[in-house]
XYZ file of C-alpha atoms in Angstrom:
492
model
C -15.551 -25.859 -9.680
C -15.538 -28.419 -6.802
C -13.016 -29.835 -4.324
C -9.739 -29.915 -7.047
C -7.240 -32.104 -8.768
C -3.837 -31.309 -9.701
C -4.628 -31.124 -13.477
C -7.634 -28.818 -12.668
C -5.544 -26.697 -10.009
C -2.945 -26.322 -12.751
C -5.685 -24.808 -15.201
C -7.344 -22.422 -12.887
C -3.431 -21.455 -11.784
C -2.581 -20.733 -15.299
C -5.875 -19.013 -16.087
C -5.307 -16.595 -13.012
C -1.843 -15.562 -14.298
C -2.831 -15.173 -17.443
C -5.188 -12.392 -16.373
C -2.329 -11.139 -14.168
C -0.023 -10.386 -16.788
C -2.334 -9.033 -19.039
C -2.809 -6.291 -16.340
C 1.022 -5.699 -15.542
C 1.638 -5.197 -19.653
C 0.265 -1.926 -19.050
C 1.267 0.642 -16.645
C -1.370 1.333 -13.808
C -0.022 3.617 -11.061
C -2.820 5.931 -8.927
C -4.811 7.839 -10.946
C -3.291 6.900 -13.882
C -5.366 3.703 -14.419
C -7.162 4.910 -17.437
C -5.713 3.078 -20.306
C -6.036 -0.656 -18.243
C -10.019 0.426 -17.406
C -10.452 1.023 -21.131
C -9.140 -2.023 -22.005
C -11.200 -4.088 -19.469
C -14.295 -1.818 -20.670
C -13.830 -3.363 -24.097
C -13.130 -6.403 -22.760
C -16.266 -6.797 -20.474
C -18.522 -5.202 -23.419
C -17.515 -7.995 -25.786
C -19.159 -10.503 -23.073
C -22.015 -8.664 -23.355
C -22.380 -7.024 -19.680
C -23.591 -3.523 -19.446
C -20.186 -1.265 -18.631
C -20.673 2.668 -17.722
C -17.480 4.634 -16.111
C -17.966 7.851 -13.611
C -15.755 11.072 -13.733
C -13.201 9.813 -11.526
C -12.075 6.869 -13.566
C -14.565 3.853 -11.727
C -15.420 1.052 -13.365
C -18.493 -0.638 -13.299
C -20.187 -3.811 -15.045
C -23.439 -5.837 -14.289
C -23.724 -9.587 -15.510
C -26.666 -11.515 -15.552
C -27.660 -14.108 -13.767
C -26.809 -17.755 -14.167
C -30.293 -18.940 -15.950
C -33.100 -19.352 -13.274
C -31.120 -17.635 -10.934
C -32.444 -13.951 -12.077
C -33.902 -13.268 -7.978
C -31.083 -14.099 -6.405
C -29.586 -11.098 -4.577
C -27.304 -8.340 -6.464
C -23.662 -9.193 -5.107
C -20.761 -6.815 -5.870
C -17.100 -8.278 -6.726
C -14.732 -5.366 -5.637
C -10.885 -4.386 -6.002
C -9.289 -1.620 -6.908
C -7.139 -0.893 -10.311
C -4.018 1.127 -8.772
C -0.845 -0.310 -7.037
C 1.587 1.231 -5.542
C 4.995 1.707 -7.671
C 7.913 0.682 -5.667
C 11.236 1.136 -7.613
C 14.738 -0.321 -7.020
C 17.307 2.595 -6.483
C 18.854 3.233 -9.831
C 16.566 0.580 -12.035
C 15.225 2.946 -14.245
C 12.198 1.711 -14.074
C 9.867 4.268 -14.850
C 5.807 3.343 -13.954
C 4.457 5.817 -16.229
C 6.013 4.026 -19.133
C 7.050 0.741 -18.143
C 5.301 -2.499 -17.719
C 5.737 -4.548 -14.639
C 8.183 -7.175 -15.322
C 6.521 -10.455 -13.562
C 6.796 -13.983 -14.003
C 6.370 -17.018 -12.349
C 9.611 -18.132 -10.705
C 9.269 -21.931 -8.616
C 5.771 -21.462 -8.197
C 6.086 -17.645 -6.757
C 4.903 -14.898 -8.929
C 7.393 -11.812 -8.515
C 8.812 -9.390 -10.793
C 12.517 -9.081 -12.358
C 13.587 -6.925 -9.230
C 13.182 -3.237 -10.813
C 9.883 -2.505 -9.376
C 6.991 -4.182 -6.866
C 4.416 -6.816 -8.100
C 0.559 -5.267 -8.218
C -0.301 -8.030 -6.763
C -2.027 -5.863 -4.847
C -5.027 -5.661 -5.712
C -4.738 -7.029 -9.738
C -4.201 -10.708 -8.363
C -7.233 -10.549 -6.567
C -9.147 -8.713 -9.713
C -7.191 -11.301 -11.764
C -8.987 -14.660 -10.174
C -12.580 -13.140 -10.681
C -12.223 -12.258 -14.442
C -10.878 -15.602 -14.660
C -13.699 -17.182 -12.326
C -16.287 -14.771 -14.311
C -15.301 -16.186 -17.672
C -15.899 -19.694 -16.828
C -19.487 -19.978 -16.544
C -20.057 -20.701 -12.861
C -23.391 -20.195 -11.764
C -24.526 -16.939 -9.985
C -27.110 -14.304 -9.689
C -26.955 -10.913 -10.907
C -23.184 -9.561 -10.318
C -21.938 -6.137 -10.142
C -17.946 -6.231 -11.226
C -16.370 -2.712 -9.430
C -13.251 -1.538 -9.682
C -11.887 1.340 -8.439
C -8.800 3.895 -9.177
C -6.751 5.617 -6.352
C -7.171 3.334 -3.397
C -3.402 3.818 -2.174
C -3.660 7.121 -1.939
C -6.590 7.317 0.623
C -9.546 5.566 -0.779
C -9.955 7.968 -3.185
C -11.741 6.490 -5.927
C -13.904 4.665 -3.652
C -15.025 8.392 -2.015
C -16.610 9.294 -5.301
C -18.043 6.301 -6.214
C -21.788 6.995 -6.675
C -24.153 5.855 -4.229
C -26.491 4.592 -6.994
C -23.866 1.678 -7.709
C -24.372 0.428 -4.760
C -28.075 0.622 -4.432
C -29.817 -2.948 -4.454
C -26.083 -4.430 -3.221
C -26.917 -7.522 -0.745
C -23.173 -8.418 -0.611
C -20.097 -7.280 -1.352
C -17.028 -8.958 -2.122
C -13.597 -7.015 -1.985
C -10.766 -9.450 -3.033
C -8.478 -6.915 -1.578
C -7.122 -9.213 1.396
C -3.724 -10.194 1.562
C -3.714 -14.076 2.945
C -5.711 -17.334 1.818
C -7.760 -18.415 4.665
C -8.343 -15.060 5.730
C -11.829 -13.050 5.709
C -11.248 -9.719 7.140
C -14.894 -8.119 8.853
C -12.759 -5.019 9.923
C -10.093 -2.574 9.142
C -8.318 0.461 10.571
C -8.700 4.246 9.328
C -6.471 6.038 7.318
C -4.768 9.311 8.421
C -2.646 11.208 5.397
C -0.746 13.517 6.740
C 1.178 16.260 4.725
C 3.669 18.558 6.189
C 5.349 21.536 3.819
C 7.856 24.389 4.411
C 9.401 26.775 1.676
C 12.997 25.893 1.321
C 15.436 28.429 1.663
C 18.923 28.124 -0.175
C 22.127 29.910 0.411
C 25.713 29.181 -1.787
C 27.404 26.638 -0.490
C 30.393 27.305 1.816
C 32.705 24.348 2.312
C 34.657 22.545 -0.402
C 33.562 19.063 -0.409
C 30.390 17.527 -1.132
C 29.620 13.506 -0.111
C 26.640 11.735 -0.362
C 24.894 9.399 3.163
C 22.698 6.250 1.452
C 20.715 4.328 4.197
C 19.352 1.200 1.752
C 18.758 -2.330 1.343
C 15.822 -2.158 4.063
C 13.190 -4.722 3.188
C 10.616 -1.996 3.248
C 6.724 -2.954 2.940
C 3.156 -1.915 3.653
C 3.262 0.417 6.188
C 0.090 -1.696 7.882
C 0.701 -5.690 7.298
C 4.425 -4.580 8.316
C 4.616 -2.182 10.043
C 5.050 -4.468 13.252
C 7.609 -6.669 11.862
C 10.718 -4.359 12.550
C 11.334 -3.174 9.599
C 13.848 0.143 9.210
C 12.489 2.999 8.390
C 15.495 5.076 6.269
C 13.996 8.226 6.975
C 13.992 8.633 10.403
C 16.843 6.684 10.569
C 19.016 9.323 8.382
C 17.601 11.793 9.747
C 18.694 10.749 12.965
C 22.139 9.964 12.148
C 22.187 13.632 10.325
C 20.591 14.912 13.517
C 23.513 13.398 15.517
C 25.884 15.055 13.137
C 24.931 18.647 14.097
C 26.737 18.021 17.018
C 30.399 16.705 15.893
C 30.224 18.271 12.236
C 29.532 21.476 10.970
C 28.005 20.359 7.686
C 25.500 21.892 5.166
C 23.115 19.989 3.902
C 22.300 19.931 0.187
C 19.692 17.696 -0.741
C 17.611 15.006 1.216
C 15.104 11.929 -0.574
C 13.801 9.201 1.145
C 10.507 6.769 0.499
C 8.397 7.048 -2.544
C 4.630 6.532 -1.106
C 3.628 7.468 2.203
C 1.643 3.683 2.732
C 4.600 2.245 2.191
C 7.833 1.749 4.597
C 11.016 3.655 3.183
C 13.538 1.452 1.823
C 15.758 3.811 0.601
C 16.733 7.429 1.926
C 20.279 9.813 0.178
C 21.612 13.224 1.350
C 24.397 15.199 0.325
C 26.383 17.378 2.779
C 29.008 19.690 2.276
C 31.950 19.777 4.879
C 35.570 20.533 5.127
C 38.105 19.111 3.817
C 39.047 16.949 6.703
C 35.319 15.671 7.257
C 36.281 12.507 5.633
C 37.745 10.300 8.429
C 34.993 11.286 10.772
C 32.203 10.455 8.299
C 33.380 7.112 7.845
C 33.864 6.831 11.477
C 30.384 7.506 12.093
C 28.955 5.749 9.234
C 31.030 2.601 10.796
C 28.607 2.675 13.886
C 25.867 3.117 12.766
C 26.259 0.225 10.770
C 27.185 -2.088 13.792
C 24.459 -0.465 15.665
C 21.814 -1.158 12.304
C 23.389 -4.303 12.738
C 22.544 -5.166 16.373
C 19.140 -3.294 16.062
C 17.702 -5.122 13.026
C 20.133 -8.219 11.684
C 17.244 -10.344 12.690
C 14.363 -8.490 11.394
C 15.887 -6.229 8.371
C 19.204 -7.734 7.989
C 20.525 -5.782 4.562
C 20.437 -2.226 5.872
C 22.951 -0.132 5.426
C 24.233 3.071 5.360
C 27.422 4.149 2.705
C 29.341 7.055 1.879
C 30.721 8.326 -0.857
C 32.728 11.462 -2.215
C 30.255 13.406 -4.803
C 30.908 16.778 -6.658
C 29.798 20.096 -4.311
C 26.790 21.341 -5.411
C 26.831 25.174 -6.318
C 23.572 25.520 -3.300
C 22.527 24.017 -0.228
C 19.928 24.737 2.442
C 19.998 27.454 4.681
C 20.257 26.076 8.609
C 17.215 26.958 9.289
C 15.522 24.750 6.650
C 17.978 21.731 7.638
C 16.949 21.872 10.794
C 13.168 22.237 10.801
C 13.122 19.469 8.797
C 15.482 17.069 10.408
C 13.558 18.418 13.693
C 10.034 17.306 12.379
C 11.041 14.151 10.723
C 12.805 13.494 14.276
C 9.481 14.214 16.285
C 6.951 12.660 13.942
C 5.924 8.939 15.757
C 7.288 6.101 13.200
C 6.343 2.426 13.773
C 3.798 0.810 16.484
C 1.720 3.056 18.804
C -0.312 0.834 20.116
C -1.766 -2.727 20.376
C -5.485 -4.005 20.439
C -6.717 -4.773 24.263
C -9.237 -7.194 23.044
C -7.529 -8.721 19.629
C -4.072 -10.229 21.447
C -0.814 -9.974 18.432
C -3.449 -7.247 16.291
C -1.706 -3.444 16.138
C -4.188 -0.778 16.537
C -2.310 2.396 15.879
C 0.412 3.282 14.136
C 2.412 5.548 12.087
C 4.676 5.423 9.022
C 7.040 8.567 7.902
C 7.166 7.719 4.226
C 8.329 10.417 2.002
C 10.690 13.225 2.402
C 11.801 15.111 -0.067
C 11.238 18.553 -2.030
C 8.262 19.036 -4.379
C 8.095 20.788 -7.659
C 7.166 24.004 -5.580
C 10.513 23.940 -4.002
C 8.932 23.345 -0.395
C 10.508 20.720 2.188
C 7.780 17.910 1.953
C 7.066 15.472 4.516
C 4.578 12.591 4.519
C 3.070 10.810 7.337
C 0.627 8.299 7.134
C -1.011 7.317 10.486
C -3.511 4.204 10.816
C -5.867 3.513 14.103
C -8.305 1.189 15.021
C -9.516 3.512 18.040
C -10.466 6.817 17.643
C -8.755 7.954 20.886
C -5.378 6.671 19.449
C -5.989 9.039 16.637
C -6.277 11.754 18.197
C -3.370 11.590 20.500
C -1.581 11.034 17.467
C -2.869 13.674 15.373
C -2.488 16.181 18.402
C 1.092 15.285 18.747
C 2.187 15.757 15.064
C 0.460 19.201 14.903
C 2.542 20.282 17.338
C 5.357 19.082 15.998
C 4.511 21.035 13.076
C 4.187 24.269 14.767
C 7.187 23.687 16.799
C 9.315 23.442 13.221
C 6.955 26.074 11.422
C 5.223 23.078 9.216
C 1.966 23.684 7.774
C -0.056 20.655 8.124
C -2.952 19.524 5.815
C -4.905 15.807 6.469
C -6.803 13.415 4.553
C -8.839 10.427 6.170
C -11.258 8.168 5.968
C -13.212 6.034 8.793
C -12.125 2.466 9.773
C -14.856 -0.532 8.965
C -16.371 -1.146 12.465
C -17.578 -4.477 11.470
C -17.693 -7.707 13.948
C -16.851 -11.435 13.474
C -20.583 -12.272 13.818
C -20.690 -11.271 9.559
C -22.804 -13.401 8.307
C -20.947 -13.509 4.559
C -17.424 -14.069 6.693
C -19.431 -17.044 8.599
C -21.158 -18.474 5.175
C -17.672 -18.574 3.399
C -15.795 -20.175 6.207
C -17.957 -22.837 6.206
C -17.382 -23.217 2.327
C -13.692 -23.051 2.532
C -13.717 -25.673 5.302
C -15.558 -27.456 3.356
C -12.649 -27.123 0.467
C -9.720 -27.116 2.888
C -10.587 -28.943 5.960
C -8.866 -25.983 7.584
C -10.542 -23.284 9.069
C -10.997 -19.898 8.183
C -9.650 -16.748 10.262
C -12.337 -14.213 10.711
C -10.651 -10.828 11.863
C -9.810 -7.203 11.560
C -6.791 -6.084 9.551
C -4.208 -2.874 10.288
C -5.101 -1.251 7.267
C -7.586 0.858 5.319
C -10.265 -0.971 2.841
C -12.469 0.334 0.561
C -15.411 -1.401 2.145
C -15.047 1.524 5.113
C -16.032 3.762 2.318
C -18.452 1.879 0.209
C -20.287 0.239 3.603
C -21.516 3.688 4.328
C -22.783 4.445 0.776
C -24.985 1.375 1.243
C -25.094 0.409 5.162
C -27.260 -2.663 4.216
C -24.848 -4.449 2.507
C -22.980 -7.229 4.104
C -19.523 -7.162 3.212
C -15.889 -9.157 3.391
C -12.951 -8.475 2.281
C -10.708 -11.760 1.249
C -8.074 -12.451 -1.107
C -4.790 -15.069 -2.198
C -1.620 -14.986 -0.727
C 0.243 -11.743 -1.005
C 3.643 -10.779 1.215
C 5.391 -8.084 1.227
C 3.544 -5.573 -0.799
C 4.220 -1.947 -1.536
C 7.812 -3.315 -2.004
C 9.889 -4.469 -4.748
C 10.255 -8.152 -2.961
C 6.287 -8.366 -3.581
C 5.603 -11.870 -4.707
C 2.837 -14.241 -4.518
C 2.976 -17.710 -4.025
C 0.677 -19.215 -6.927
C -0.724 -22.559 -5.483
C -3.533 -21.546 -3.060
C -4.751 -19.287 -6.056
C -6.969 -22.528 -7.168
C -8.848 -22.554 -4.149
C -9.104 -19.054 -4.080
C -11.267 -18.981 -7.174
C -13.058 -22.050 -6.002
C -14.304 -20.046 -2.879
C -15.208 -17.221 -4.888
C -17.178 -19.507 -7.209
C -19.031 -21.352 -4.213
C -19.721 -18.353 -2.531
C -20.988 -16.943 -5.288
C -23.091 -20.223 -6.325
C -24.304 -20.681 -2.390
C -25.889 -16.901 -2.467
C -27.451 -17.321 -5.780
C -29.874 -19.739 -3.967
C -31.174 -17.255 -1.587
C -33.836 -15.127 -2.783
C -34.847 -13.586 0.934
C -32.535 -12.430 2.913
């Protein structure tokens, strides 16, 4: 697989997709990757590698070596299985059940518009089954893929250190731009807040329902700097301002679906007086010119609309309205803070990307903080406590470590010389604003060498996810170089 021609490009292209959709026929949400790892186990038996699955769903497979290649060091190829299952408001689309809809559309591979891509990470995992079934030389490769990565690593956590021992170098193809090796990402900070929700009968005789949509949404780390709305703290602002002209009840309250991924969608239903109409519509009027002069550049299709709905027979006591619209109001949303030594890189941040009420009947609301520093973390994480206590929110958090790696990686150095070598362009060795497996893994094996690249990916965690599908050709080839360049070395 050398330096390409279009007829070749074409082939690998198709081959890639081909994998792709093979993965979106069959639904793969977190922790519900089970039925797509059996498949692939099948699959990867009938080539004859040596397959074995763990408790939480893993999967691993070992192929030989590339004849006389048998000493070269063990190198793992990593992604994970999951994606995270963005929905248009009222598709139907249902990611327990349904397949994701994608197709290539003027050489961009998106779906139909009902739910996000999987690109993330399946096109990655895509170009090495693809790469692995055409022969290229290698040494001994471990293939490991992973379940629940969006929701805090957590496949990776339980992933035996055993699979990693004898692991030189490892792969992850879970990077988001061609031309891009990442030696360094930011930790992960899931934060959940929950209150019992108290209801009352409702009081006042109409009911209408406040939709803040059409935000662009995305991944709450690639874009979380790119001004992006956030519905939920933007309705719960405007509700907020409400309090003090209307005396409305509040009867229900959704926004987000994932809280890695930036809201693009958030509904409540009040119940006013009969006259609340006119001053509804009033307000909803500015705060769409204000949406308007905040974000038409960066987020220009958000809106909020109102419309009349049948009263609902409950709706929450005050108290419960306003904890929540107090927390959600307090909770940091967007850019904390930017790296001192990495000019344009975000080091801490914070995403508010779920609110709604569970099947417990508590007031849910989840946070999802990411930091480079460890200071930065802390700040943050003191600050939402007390935001917690101050709205009587108990507070439970998940995280895992950021990958303190450097740009002197060896691996990063070796395949930027290869994919100059492709290109003629060269390769951008940095950190990334977001969690990566290899934080986990690297400390399960801290001899390994690892990199985390991948093709071209925007807007993920969204339902505009799309990939463009011509650098996905000299993707593969850089995989395949790599992996032919390291099968040479039998001493590290």
């Amino acid at each position: 697989m050398g330096a390409g021609r279009p007829r070749e490009d074409r082939e690998i292209i198709d081959g890639v997709v081909k994998e792709f959709l093979a993965l979106c026929a069959v639904p793969h949400g977190s922790w519900r990757e089970g039925t797509l790892a059996d498949l692939l186990a099948g699959r990867f038996r009938d080539r004859g590698w040596s397959v074995s699955r763990d408790d939480a769903g893993n999967l691993r497979a070992d192929i030989p070596a590339s004849p006389g290649r048998e000493e070269a060091p063990l190198v793992a190829l990593q992604g994970h299985l999951d994606m995270v299952c963005a929905a248009a408001p009222g598709s139907g689309w249902d990611p327990l059940t349904d397949p994701v809809a994608a197709r290539v559309e003027d050489g961009v591979l998106r779906t139909d518009g009902r739910s996000s891509l999987g690109a993330d990470n399946n096109l990655g995992n895509a170009a090495v089954f693809y790469l692995l079934g055409q022969g290229a030389a290698h040494g001994p490769v471990r293939l490991l893929l992973t379940v629940a990565e969006e929701v805090g690593l957590q496949g990776a956590r339980r992933v035996d250190p055993d699979w990693l021992a004898g692991v030189w170098y490892l792969i992850n193809t879970d990077g988001f731009r061609l031309g891009q090796a990442v030696v360094s990402s930011a930790g992960g900070r899931r934060e959940t807040f929950r209150k019992q929700l108290h209801t009352v009968p409702r009081n006042k005789p109409m009911a209408f329902e406040l939709t803040l949509g059409g935000s662009l949404g995305g991944h709450s780390g690639y874009d979380i700097n790119k001004g992006r709305a956030n519905c939920n703290k933007l309705l719960t602002l405007l509700l907020g301002e409400l309090r003090d002209e209307l005396d409305y009840e509040l009867a229900w309250f959704q926004g987000g679906h994932a809280p890695n991924a930036i809201p693009l969608e958030a509904r409540a239903v009040i119940a006013a007086d009969r006259l609340a109409g006119p001053l509804l519509a009033q307000a909803a009027d500015r705060a769409n010119r204000k949406l308007q002069t905040i974000l038409g550049r960066t987020d220009p299709g958000v809106r909020l609309s109102l419309r009349e709905v049948p009263p609902p027979e409950r709706v929450w006591q005050r108290g419960s309205r306003d904890s929540m619209l107090d927390l959600v109001s307090l909770l940091n949303n967007g850019v904390f803070a930017m790296h001192d030594t990495m000019p344009g890189q975000v080091s801490a941040s914070s995403n508010v990307g779920r609110v709604w009420v569970n099947e417990r009947h508590e007031i849910e609301v989840n946070c999802f903080v990411r930091c480079a520093i460890g200071f930065s973390e802390e700040i943050l994480g003191f600050q939402h406590a007390r935001a917690a206590r101050l709205t009587g929110f108990h507070a439970t958090v998940d995280s895992y470590p950021g990958w303190a790696g450097d740009t002197s990686n060896p691996l990063a150095r070796r395949m930027a010389a290869i994919y100059r070598t492709l290109t003629g362009q060269d390769m951008d060795i940095t950190a990334v604003h977001i969690g990566l497996e290899t934080s986990v893994l690297g400390a399960k094996n801290p001899d390994m060498v690892m990199v985390s690249t991948g093709p071209d990916i925007l807007n993920p965690h969204s339902t505009d996810e799309h990939a463009p599908v011509a650098g996905l050709a000299t993707y593969v080839r850089l995989l395949a170089a790599t992996l032919e360049e390291l099968s040479k070395e039998t001493d590290r």
